[in-house]
PDB file of C-alpha atoms in Angstrom:
ATOM      1  CA  MET A1369       0.000   0.000   0.000  1.00 48.00           C
ATOM      2  CA  LYS A1370       2.967   2.343   0.257  1.00 50.00           C
ATOM      3  CA  THR A1371       2.714   2.863  -3.485  1.00 72.00           C
ATOM      4  CA  ILE A1372      -0.971   3.798  -3.088  1.00 81.00           C
ATOM      5  CA  TYR A1373      -0.019   6.506  -0.610  1.00 85.00           C
ATOM      6  CA  ASN A1374       2.620   7.824  -3.001  1.00 86.00           C
ATOM      7  CA  SER A1375       0.131   7.722  -5.845  1.00 86.00           C
ATOM      8  CA  ILE A1376      -2.423   9.702  -3.821  1.00 90.00           C
ATOM      9  CA  ARG A1377       0.203  12.311  -2.935  1.00 91.00           C
ATOM     10  CA  GLU A1378       1.100  12.693  -6.597  1.00 89.00           C
ATOM     11  CA  GLU A1379      -2.556  12.980  -7.594  1.00 90.00           C
ATOM     12  CA  ILE A1380      -3.121  15.735  -5.025  1.00 92.00           C
ATOM     13  CA  ALA A1381      -0.189  17.725  -6.392  1.00 90.00           C
ATOM     14  CA  LYS A1382      -1.535  17.305  -9.953  1.00 90.00           C
ATOM     15  CA  HIS A1383      -5.098  18.343  -9.071  1.00 92.00           C
ATOM     16  CA  SER A1384      -6.096  21.383 -11.118  1.00 91.00           C
ATOM     17  CA  LYS A1385      -7.133  23.440  -8.068  1.00 91.00           C
ATOM     18  CA  VAL A1386      -3.785  22.732  -6.411  1.00 92.00           C
ATOM     19  CA  ARG A1387      -1.715  23.191  -9.551  1.00 90.00           C
ATOM     20  CA  ASN A1388      -3.372  26.542 -10.318  1.00 91.00           C
ATOM     21  CA  SER A1389      -2.883  27.871  -6.798  1.00 91.00           C
ATOM     22  CA  VAL A1390       0.257  29.192  -5.162  1.00 90.00           C
ATOM     23  CA  LEU A1391       1.080  25.573  -4.316  1.00 92.00           C
ATOM     24  CA  GLY A1392       1.723  24.835  -7.973  1.00 88.00           C
ATOM     25  CA  ASN A1393       4.721  27.178  -7.941  1.00 88.00           C
ATOM     26  CA  VAL A1394       6.349  25.767  -4.802  1.00 87.00           C
ATOM     27  CA  SER A1395       8.691  22.780  -4.913  1.00 84.00           C
ATOM     28  CA  GLU A1396       8.697  22.101  -1.166  1.00 89.00           C
ATOM     29  CA  TRP A1397       5.585  22.706   0.930  1.00 93.00           C
ATOM     30  CA  LYS A1398       5.781  24.215   4.419  1.00 92.00           C
ATOM     31  CA  ARG A1399       3.166  24.585   7.160  1.00 92.00           C
ATOM     32  CA  SER A1400       1.560  27.603   5.480  1.00 93.00           C
ATOM     33  CA  HIS A1401       1.167  25.655   2.253  1.00 94.00           C
ATOM     34  CA  TYR A1402      -0.670  22.826   3.995  1.00 93.00           C
ATOM     35  CA  ILE A1403      -3.048  25.410   5.446  1.00 94.00           C
ATOM     36  CA  ILE A1404      -3.799  26.524   1.869  1.00 94.00           C
ATOM     37  CA  LEU A1405      -4.216  22.899   0.771  1.00 93.00           C
ATOM     38  CA  SER A1406      -6.616  22.274   3.644  1.00 93.00           C
ATOM     39  CA  GLU A1407      -8.776  25.202   2.489  1.00 94.00           C
ATOM     40  CA  ILE A1408      -8.734  24.026  -1.133  1.00 94.00           C
ATOM     41  CA  ILE A1409      -9.861  20.533  -0.100  1.00 92.00           C
ATOM     42  CA  LYS A1410     -12.564  21.915   2.200  1.00 92.00           C
ATOM     43  CA  ASP A1411     -13.994  24.061  -0.595  1.00 91.00           C
ATOM     44  CA  GLU A1412     -14.080  21.118  -2.995  1.00 89.00           C
ATOM     45  CA  LEU A1413     -15.613  18.717  -0.471  1.00 89.00           C
ATOM     46  CA  SER A1414     -18.315  21.205   0.424  1.00 87.00           C
ATOM     47  CA  GLU A1415     -19.565  20.947  -3.175  1.00 86.00           C
ATOM     48  CA  SER A1416     -19.059  17.192  -3.548  1.00 85.00           C
ATOM     49  CA  GLU A1417     -22.087  15.040  -4.390  1.00 83.00           C
ATOM     50  CA  GLU A1418     -20.456  12.154  -2.538  1.00 81.00           C
ATOM     51  CA  LEU A1419     -20.747  14.040   0.723  1.00 82.00           C
ATOM     52  CA  LYS A1420     -24.397  14.979   0.386  1.00 77.00           C
ATOM     53  CA  GLY A1421     -26.467  13.395   3.127  1.00 72.00           C
ATOM     54  CA  GLY A1422     -25.303  10.976   5.804  1.00 70.00           C
ATOM     55  CA  LYS A1423     -21.791  10.408   4.553  1.00 75.00           C
ATOM     56  CA  LYS A1424     -20.851  13.999   5.390  1.00 74.00           C
ATOM     57  CA  PHE A1425     -21.716  13.369   9.063  1.00 74.00           C
ATOM     58  CA  GLU A1426     -19.971  10.001   8.980  1.00 78.00           C
ATOM     59  CA  ILE A1427     -16.549  11.154   7.773  1.00 82.00           C
ATOM     60  CA  GLY A1428     -16.762  14.959   7.758  1.00 85.00           C
ATOM     61  CA  ASN A1429     -15.789  17.333   4.967  1.00 85.00           C
ATOM     62  CA  THR A1430     -12.599  18.929   6.261  1.00 89.00           C
ATOM     63  CA  ILE A1431      -8.995  17.807   6.780  1.00 91.00           C
ATOM     64  CA  SER A1432      -6.719  19.781   9.068  1.00 92.00           C
ATOM     65  CA  HIS A1433      -3.450  21.139   7.751  1.00 92.00           C
ATOM     66  CA  VAL A1434      -1.639  19.160  10.479  1.00 93.00           C
ATOM     67  CA  THR A1435      -3.134  15.886   9.181  1.00 91.00           C
ATOM     68  CA  LEU A1436      -2.256  16.775   5.588  1.00 92.00           C
ATOM     69  CA  GLN A1437       1.326  17.657   6.498  1.00 92.00           C
ATOM     70  CA  ARG A1438       1.661  14.392   8.411  1.00 89.00           C
ATOM     71  CA  PHE A1439       0.254  12.456   5.425  1.00 90.00           C
ATOM     72  CA  PHE A1440       2.740  14.022   3.013  1.00 90.00           C
ATOM     73  CA  GLU A1441       5.787  13.797   5.251  1.00 86.00           C
ATOM     74  CA  ASN A1442       5.344  10.461   7.053  1.00 81.00           C
ATOM     75  CA  ASP A1443       6.456   7.076   5.704  1.00 73.00           C
ATOM     76  CA  TYR A1444       3.289   5.125   6.429  1.00 63.00           C
ATOM     77  CA  GLN A1445       3.295   1.369   6.930  1.00 57.00           C
ATOM     78  CA  ASP A1446       0.574  -1.196   6.232  1.00 49.00           C
ATOM     79  CA  LYS A1447      -0.545  -1.217   9.880  1.00 48.00           C
ATOM     80  CA  THR A1448      -1.789   2.338   9.381  1.00 49.00           C
ATOM     81  CA  HIS A1449      -4.914   0.862   7.734  1.00 51.00           C
ATOM     82  CA  SER A1450      -6.293  -0.144  11.133  1.00 51.00           C
ATOM     83  CA  ASP A1451      -6.564   3.517  12.133  1.00 64.00           C
ATOM     84  CA  LEU A1452     -10.183   4.470  11.374  1.00 66.00           C
ATOM     85  CA  ARG A1453      -9.412   8.202  11.448  1.00 76.00           C
ATOM     86  CA  PHE A1454      -6.665   7.673   8.891  1.00 82.00           C
ATOM     87  CA  LEU A1455      -9.024   5.714   6.632  1.00 83.00           C
ATOM     88  CA  LYS A1456     -11.617   8.480   6.846  1.00 85.00           C
ATOM     89  CA  THR A1457      -8.945  11.003   5.902  1.00 89.00           C
ATOM     90  CA  LEU A1458      -7.999   8.911   2.883  1.00 89.00           C
ATOM     91  CA  ASP A1459     -11.666   8.604   1.916  1.00 88.00           C
ATOM     92  CA  LYS A1460     -12.008  12.392   1.966  1.00 90.00           C
ATOM     93  CA  ILE A1461      -8.799  12.892  -0.017  1.00 91.00           C
ATOM     94  CA  CYS A1462      -9.975  10.402  -2.642  1.00 90.00           C
ATOM     95  CA  ILE A1463     -13.355  12.129  -2.866  1.00 89.00           C
ATOM     96  CA  PHE A1464     -11.446  15.385  -3.402  1.00 92.00           C
ATOM     97  CA  LEU A1465      -9.613  13.632  -6.236  1.00 90.00           C
ATOM     98  CA  GLY A1466     -12.919  12.675  -7.869  1.00 89.00           C
ATOM     99  CA  TYR A1467     -13.476   9.147  -6.590  1.00 87.00           C
ATOM    100  CA  LYS A1468     -16.217   7.685  -4.379  1.00 85.00           C
ATOM    101  CA  ASP A1469     -13.792   6.704  -1.631  1.00 84.00           C
ATOM    102  CA  LEU A1470     -10.409   5.092  -1.016  1.00 85.00           C
ATOM    103  CA  ASN A1471     -11.597   1.691  -2.220  1.00 83.00           C
ATOM    104  CA  ASP A1472     -12.805   3.180  -5.505  1.00 83.00           C
ATOM    105  CA  TYR A1473      -9.418   4.846  -5.953  1.00 83.00           C
ATOM    106  CA  VAL A1474      -7.509   1.611  -5.253  1.00 83.00           C
ATOM    107  CA  LEU A1475      -9.640  -0.360  -7.728  1.00 79.00           C
ATOM    108  CA  SER A1476      -9.135   2.337 -10.356  1.00 78.00           C
ATOM    109  CA  VAL A1477      -5.352   2.414  -9.898  1.00 78.00           C
ATOM    110  CA  ARG A1478      -5.151  -1.376 -10.039  1.00 74.00           C
ATOM    111  CA  GLY A1479      -7.185  -1.359 -13.248  1.00 66.00           C
ATOM    112  CA  ILE A1480      -4.866   1.224 -14.804  1.00 64.00           C
ATOM    113  CA  HIS A1481      -1.784  -0.739 -13.745  1.00 61.00           C
ATOM    114  CA  GLN A1482      -3.215  -3.989 -15.092  1.00 61.00           C
ATOM    115  CA  HIS A1483      -4.078  -2.337 -18.401  1.00 55.00           C
ATOM    116  CA  GLN A1484      -0.609  -0.813 -18.615  1.00 61.00           C
ATOM    117  CA  GLN A1485       0.944  -4.188 -17.848  1.00 62.00           C
ATOM    118  CA  GLU A1486      -1.064  -5.753 -20.692  1.00 60.00           C
ATOM    119  CA  VAL A1487      -0.053  -2.957 -23.067  1.00 59.00           C
ATOM    120  CA  ASP A1488       3.605  -3.339 -22.057  1.00 71.00           C
ATOM    121  CA  GLU A1489       3.441  -7.113 -22.538  1.00 74.00           C
ATOM    122  CA  HIS A1490       1.862  -6.760 -25.978  1.00 80.00           C
ATOM    123  CA  SER A1491       4.480  -4.223 -27.018  1.00 83.00           C
ATOM    124  CA  PHE A1492       7.212  -6.522 -25.723  1.00 86.00           C
ATOM    125  CA  VAL A1493       6.135  -9.612 -27.689  1.00 87.00           C
ATOM    126  CA  MET A1494       5.504  -7.573 -30.848  1.00 89.00           C
ATOM    127  CA  GLN A1495       8.964  -6.043 -30.559  1.00 90.00           C
ATOM    128  CA  MET A1496      10.289  -9.587 -30.219  1.00 90.00           C
ATOM    129  CA  VAL A1497       9.161 -10.346 -33.792  1.00 94.00           C
ATOM    130  CA  TYR A1498      10.843  -7.212 -35.134  1.00 93.00           C
ATOM    131  CA  ASP A1499      13.987  -8.109 -33.193  1.00 94.00           C
ATOM    132  CA  TYR A1500      13.912 -11.659 -34.505  1.00 94.00           C
ATOM    133  CA  CYS A1501      13.703 -10.475 -38.125  1.00 94.00           C
ATOM    134  CA  ALA A1502      16.590  -8.045 -37.566  1.00 94.00           C
ATOM    135  CA  THR A1503      18.583 -10.863 -35.968  1.00 95.00           C
ATOM    136  CA  ALA A1504      17.748 -13.264 -38.808  1.00 95.00           C
ATOM    137  CA  PHE A1505      19.036 -10.696 -41.294  1.00 94.00           C
ATOM    138  CA  GLU A1506      22.233 -10.237 -39.277  1.00 95.00           C
ATOM    139  CA  PHE A1507      22.540 -14.034 -39.077  1.00 95.00           C
ATOM    140  CA  CYS A1508      22.469 -14.261 -42.886  1.00 95.00           C
ATOM    141  CA  LYS A1509      25.009 -11.448 -43.181  1.00 95.00           C
ATOM    142  CA  GLN A1510      27.496 -13.598 -41.247  1.00 95.00           C
ATOM    143  CA  PHE A1511      27.275 -16.553 -43.687  1.00 95.00           C
ATOM    144  CA  PRO A1512      29.085 -18.873 -44.119  1.00 95.00           C
ATOM    145  CA  ASN A1513      29.691 -18.500 -40.374  1.00 95.00           C
ATOM    146  CA  HIS A1514      26.825 -20.463 -38.814  1.00 96.00           C
ATOM    147  CA  ASN A1515      26.292 -18.362 -35.666  1.00 95.00           C
ATOM    148  CA  THR A1516      22.985 -19.545 -34.155  1.00 95.00           C
ATOM    149  CA  GLU A1517      24.026 -17.987 -30.828  1.00 94.00           C
ATOM    150  CA  LEU A1518      22.538 -14.760 -32.186  1.00 95.00           C
ATOM    151  CA  PHE A1519      19.058 -16.180 -31.540  1.00 95.00           C
ATOM    152  CA  LYS A1520      19.718 -17.148 -27.919  1.00 92.00           C
ATOM    153  CA  GLY A1521      17.860 -14.241 -26.345  1.00 92.00           C
ATOM    154  CA  LEU A1522      14.845 -14.551 -28.669  1.00 94.00           C
ATOM    155  CA  VAL A1523      14.249 -18.250 -29.388  1.00 96.00           C
ATOM    156  CA  PHE A1524      14.104 -21.170 -26.927  1.00 96.00           C
ATOM    157  CA  ASP A1525      17.124 -23.467 -27.258  1.00 93.00           C
ATOM    158  CA  ASP A1526      15.055 -26.665 -27.501  1.00 93.00           C
ATOM    159  CA  SER A1527      12.370 -25.206 -29.773  1.00 95.00           C
ATOM    160  CA  PRO A1528      11.370 -26.767 -33.101  1.00 94.00           C
ATOM    161  CA  PHE A1529      11.785 -23.337 -34.679  1.00 95.00           C
ATOM    162  CA  LEU A1530      15.481 -23.060 -33.790  1.00 95.00           C
ATOM    163  CA  GLU A1531      16.050 -26.611 -34.997  1.00 94.00           C
ATOM    164  CA  ARG A1532      14.552 -25.822 -38.433  1.00 93.00           C
ATOM    165  CA  VAL A1533      16.391 -22.503 -38.737  1.00 93.00           C
ATOM    166  CA  SER A1534      19.643 -24.210 -37.833  1.00 94.00           C
ATOM    167  CA  GLN A1535      19.106 -27.058 -40.301  1.00 93.00           C
ATOM    168  CA  PHE A1536      18.177 -24.901 -43.308  1.00 92.00           C
ATOM    169  CA  SER A1537      20.925 -22.350 -42.694  1.00 94.00           C
ATOM    170  CA  LYS A1538      23.620 -24.984 -42.042  1.00 94.00           C
ATOM    171  CA  GLU A1539      23.053 -26.411 -45.522  1.00 93.00           C
ATOM    172  CA  LEU A1540      23.596 -22.975 -47.065  1.00 93.00           C
ATOM    173  CA  CYS A1541      26.685 -22.274 -44.968  1.00 94.00           C
ATOM    174  CA  ASP A1542      28.166 -25.641 -45.928  1.00 94.00           C
ATOM    175  CA  LYS A1543      27.750 -24.625 -49.590  1.00 93.00           C
ATOM    176  CA  ASP A1544      29.651 -21.377 -48.884  1.00 95.00           C
ATOM    177  CA  PHE A1545      26.733 -18.989 -49.374  1.00 95.00           C
ATOM    178  CA  HIS A1546      27.389 -15.284 -48.793  1.00 95.00           C
ATOM    179  CA  LEU A1547      24.693 -12.626 -48.455  1.00 94.00           C
ATOM    180  CA  VAL A1548      25.193  -9.651 -50.774  1.00 94.00           C
ATOM    181  CA  THR A1549      24.359  -6.417 -48.943  1.00 91.00           C
ATOM    182  CA  LYS A1550      26.277  -3.879 -51.025  1.00 89.00           C
ATOM    183  CA  ASN A1551      24.031  -1.117 -52.447  1.00 88.00           C
ATOM    184  CA  ASN A1552      21.121  -2.538 -50.433  1.00 85.00           C
ATOM    185  CA  ARG A1553      20.960  -5.598 -52.691  1.00 89.00           C
ATOM    186  CA  SER A1554      19.454  -7.553 -49.792  1.00 93.00           C
ATOM    187  CA  ASN A1555      16.728  -6.184 -47.531  1.00 94.00           C
ATOM    188  CA  TYR A1556      13.544  -7.077 -45.682  1.00 93.00           C
ATOM    189  CA  GLU A1557      10.405  -5.425 -44.315  1.00 93.00           C
ATOM    190  CA  VAL A1558       7.908  -6.418 -41.612  1.00 93.00           C
ATOM    191  CA  PHE A1559       4.428  -4.901 -41.628  1.00 89.00           C
ATOM    192  CA  ASP A1560       0.837  -5.560 -40.468  1.00 89.00           C
ATOM    193  CA  LEU A1561       2.007  -7.246 -37.279  1.00 91.00           C
ATOM    194  CA  ASN A1562      -0.828  -8.112 -34.890  1.00 91.00           C
ATOM    195  CA  ILE A1563      -1.696 -10.432 -32.012  1.00 90.00           C
ATOM    196  CA  VAL A1564      -4.258 -13.109 -32.918  1.00 93.00           C
ATOM    197  CA  THR A1565      -4.142 -15.169 -29.691  1.00 92.00           C
ATOM    198  CA  ASP A1566      -3.534 -13.589 -26.306  1.00 89.00           C
ATOM    199  CA  GLU A1567      -3.185 -15.962 -23.351  1.00 90.00           C
ATOM    200  CA  PRO A1568      -1.239 -15.611 -20.086  1.00 87.00           C
ATOM    201  CA  ASP A1569       1.486 -18.036 -21.223  1.00 91.00           C
ATOM    202  CA  LYS A1570       1.086 -17.982 -24.998  1.00 93.00           C
ATOM    203  CA  LYS A1571       0.822 -15.344 -27.709  1.00 93.00           C
ATOM    204  CA  ILE A1572       0.314 -16.015 -31.399  1.00 96.00           C
ATOM    205  CA  LEU A1573       1.298 -13.189 -33.735  1.00 95.00           C
ATOM    206  CA  GLU A1574       0.691 -12.798 -37.446  1.00 95.00           C
ATOM    207  CA  SER A1575       2.929 -10.722 -39.669  1.00 95.00           C
ATOM    208  CA  GLN A1576       3.305  -9.811 -43.295  1.00 94.00           C
ATOM    209  CA  GLU A1577       6.954 -10.022 -44.305  1.00 94.00           C
ATOM    210  CA  PHE A1578       8.842  -9.222 -47.472  1.00 94.00           C
ATOM    211  CA  TRP A1579      12.295 -10.780 -47.800  1.00 94.00           C
ATOM    212  CA  ASN A1580      14.517  -9.833 -50.728  1.00 93.00           C
ATOM    213  CA  LEU A1581      17.866 -11.614 -50.380  1.00 94.00           C
ATOM    214  CA  LEU A1582      20.704 -12.176 -52.817  1.00 93.00           C
ATOM    215  CA  PHE A1583      23.223 -14.914 -52.054  1.00 93.00           C
ATOM    216  CA  LYS A1584      26.426 -15.690 -53.929  1.00 94.00           C
ATOM    217  CA  VAL A1585      28.344 -18.936 -53.733  1.00 92.00           C
ATOM    218  CA  GLY A1586      31.937 -18.304 -52.685  1.00 85.00           C
ATOM    219  CA  GLU A1587      33.972 -20.112 -55.336  1.00 79.00           C
ATOM    220  CA  THR A1588      31.675 -19.958 -58.361  1.00 87.00           C
ATOM    221  CA  GLY A1589      29.956 -16.620 -57.777  1.00 86.00           C
ATOM    222  CA  GLU A1590      26.669 -18.335 -58.645  1.00 90.00           C
ATOM    223  CA  GLU A1591      23.714 -16.173 -57.563  1.00 91.00           C
ATOM    224  CA  HIS A1592      20.600 -17.334 -55.732  1.00 90.00           C
ATOM    225  CA  PHE A1593      17.637 -15.066 -55.017  1.00 90.00           C
ATOM    226  CA  VAL A1594      15.031 -15.113 -52.283  1.00 88.00           C
ATOM    227  CA  ASN A1595      12.153 -12.817 -53.169  1.00 89.00           C
ATOM    228  CA  GLN A1596       9.140 -13.595 -51.005  1.00 89.00           C
ATOM    229  CA  LEU A1597       6.093 -11.851 -49.606  1.00 92.00           C
ATOM    230  CA  SER A1598       4.432 -14.106 -47.070  1.00 91.00           C
ATOM    231  CA  THR A1599       2.174 -14.257 -44.022  1.00 94.00           C
ATOM    232  CA  GLN A1600       4.060 -15.697 -41.084  1.00 95.00           C
ATOM    233  CA  ILE A1601       2.745 -16.917 -37.744  1.00 95.00           C
ATOM    234  CA  TYR A1602       4.887 -16.703 -34.595  1.00 96.00           C
ATOM    235  CA  PHE A1603       4.141 -18.834 -31.536  1.00 97.00           C
ATOM    236  CA  ILE A1604       5.579 -17.133 -28.472  1.00 95.00           C
ATOM    237  CA  ARG A1605       5.527 -18.877 -25.106  1.00 94.00           C
ATOM    238  CA  LYS A1606       6.218 -17.958 -21.504  1.00 93.00           C
ATOM    239  CA  ILE A1607       8.333 -20.631 -19.825  1.00 94.00           C
ATOM    240  CA  ASP A1608       9.918 -20.134 -16.383  1.00 92.00           C
ATOM    241  CA  ASN A1609       8.665 -16.544 -16.493  1.00 88.00           C
ATOM    242  CA  THR A1610      10.570 -15.869 -19.738  1.00 91.00           C
ATOM    243  CA  TRP A1611       8.950 -14.953 -23.060  1.00 92.00           C
ATOM    244  CA  LYS A1612      10.640 -16.321 -26.190  1.00 95.00           C
ATOM    245  CA  ILE A1613       9.682 -17.588 -29.622  1.00 96.00           C
ATOM    246  CA  TRP A1614       8.817 -21.285 -29.637  1.00 96.00           C
ATOM    247  CA  ASP A1615       7.768 -21.871 -33.221  1.00 96.00           C
ATOM    248  CA  ASN A1616       6.999 -20.154 -36.500  1.00 94.00           C
ATOM    249  CA  TYR A1617       4.869 -20.986 -39.484  1.00 92.00           C
ATOM    250  CA  ASN A1618       6.512 -19.697 -42.644  1.00 89.00           C
ATOM    251  CA  PRO A1619       5.064 -21.185 -45.851  1.00 85.00           C
ATOM    252  CA  ASP A1620       8.308 -20.342 -47.686  1.00 80.00           C
ATOM    253  CA  ALA A1621      10.732 -21.839 -45.157  1.00 82.00           C
ATOM    254  CA  GLY A1622      13.433 -23.865 -46.902  1.00 80.00           C
ATOM    255  CA  THR A1623      12.447 -22.702 -50.389  1.00 78.00           C
ATOM    256  CA  LEU A1624      16.037 -21.871 -51.303  1.00 82.00           C
ATOM    257  CA  ASN A1625      17.263 -25.242 -50.016  1.00 81.00           C
ATOM    258  CA  ARG A1626      14.720 -27.096 -52.104  1.00 79.00           C
ATOM    259  CA  LYS A1627      15.526 -24.985 -55.158  1.00 74.00           C
ATOM    260  CA  ILE A1628      19.225 -25.837 -54.830  1.00 74.00           C
ATOM    261  CA  GLU A1629      18.477 -29.543 -54.516  1.00 68.00           C
ATOM    262  CA  THR A1630      16.579 -29.579 -57.819  1.00 64.00           C
ATOM    263  CA  THR A1631      19.293 -27.749 -59.782  1.00 56.00           C
TER     264      THR A1631
END
């Protein structure tokens, strides 16, 4: 609950009536400033619909400047909740902030935090796909060096995806393939990335990807092109509290390997 107290303090300081008063121009409040804050809160509570009727007599509609200064300056602990006077003070502060009471404020803050956590998680797994594609491009740039360690932070070691990537790429490295990047001869683009399945331990993402790659064989200089626009599906899992890519559906995976085999 310490964070709730800090959050309430911050909300008070950001309140329009506080921000537009002399308090908004002071970095460190003194006794006289808490007297002003007490008056601002009293004026707001006197007009509050939440304090019409019996609730006004139950908790009151004023907070002393001494109580406000103590609330801002003390490092409250969880045991403070058992103090009924303190709870009534928090109820009044939360009503001043536009909520029904302290409980309404707590539920609102938790909802905001949960939503933000979901947004952050979605952004994280979507960025993982962009990072994977950038890593895959860097991986190809290092051919014929077969450096699968590049994928360690993005793909699970024992995943079927890493096994396929390793197998297809090893064949190309063994044939001395080099990626041509001069004058942007090789490039890629990821677009229309979205989450199609959203579960606590599993996310499935769909992307549109364009890969335009030119490889040359070391000794012969023979050229091989990859020019593909495809819809890819990424299966991302949470294992031991770690999100990584587990598998990928790419309809064009291994196309270059198969093309080489038939020539």
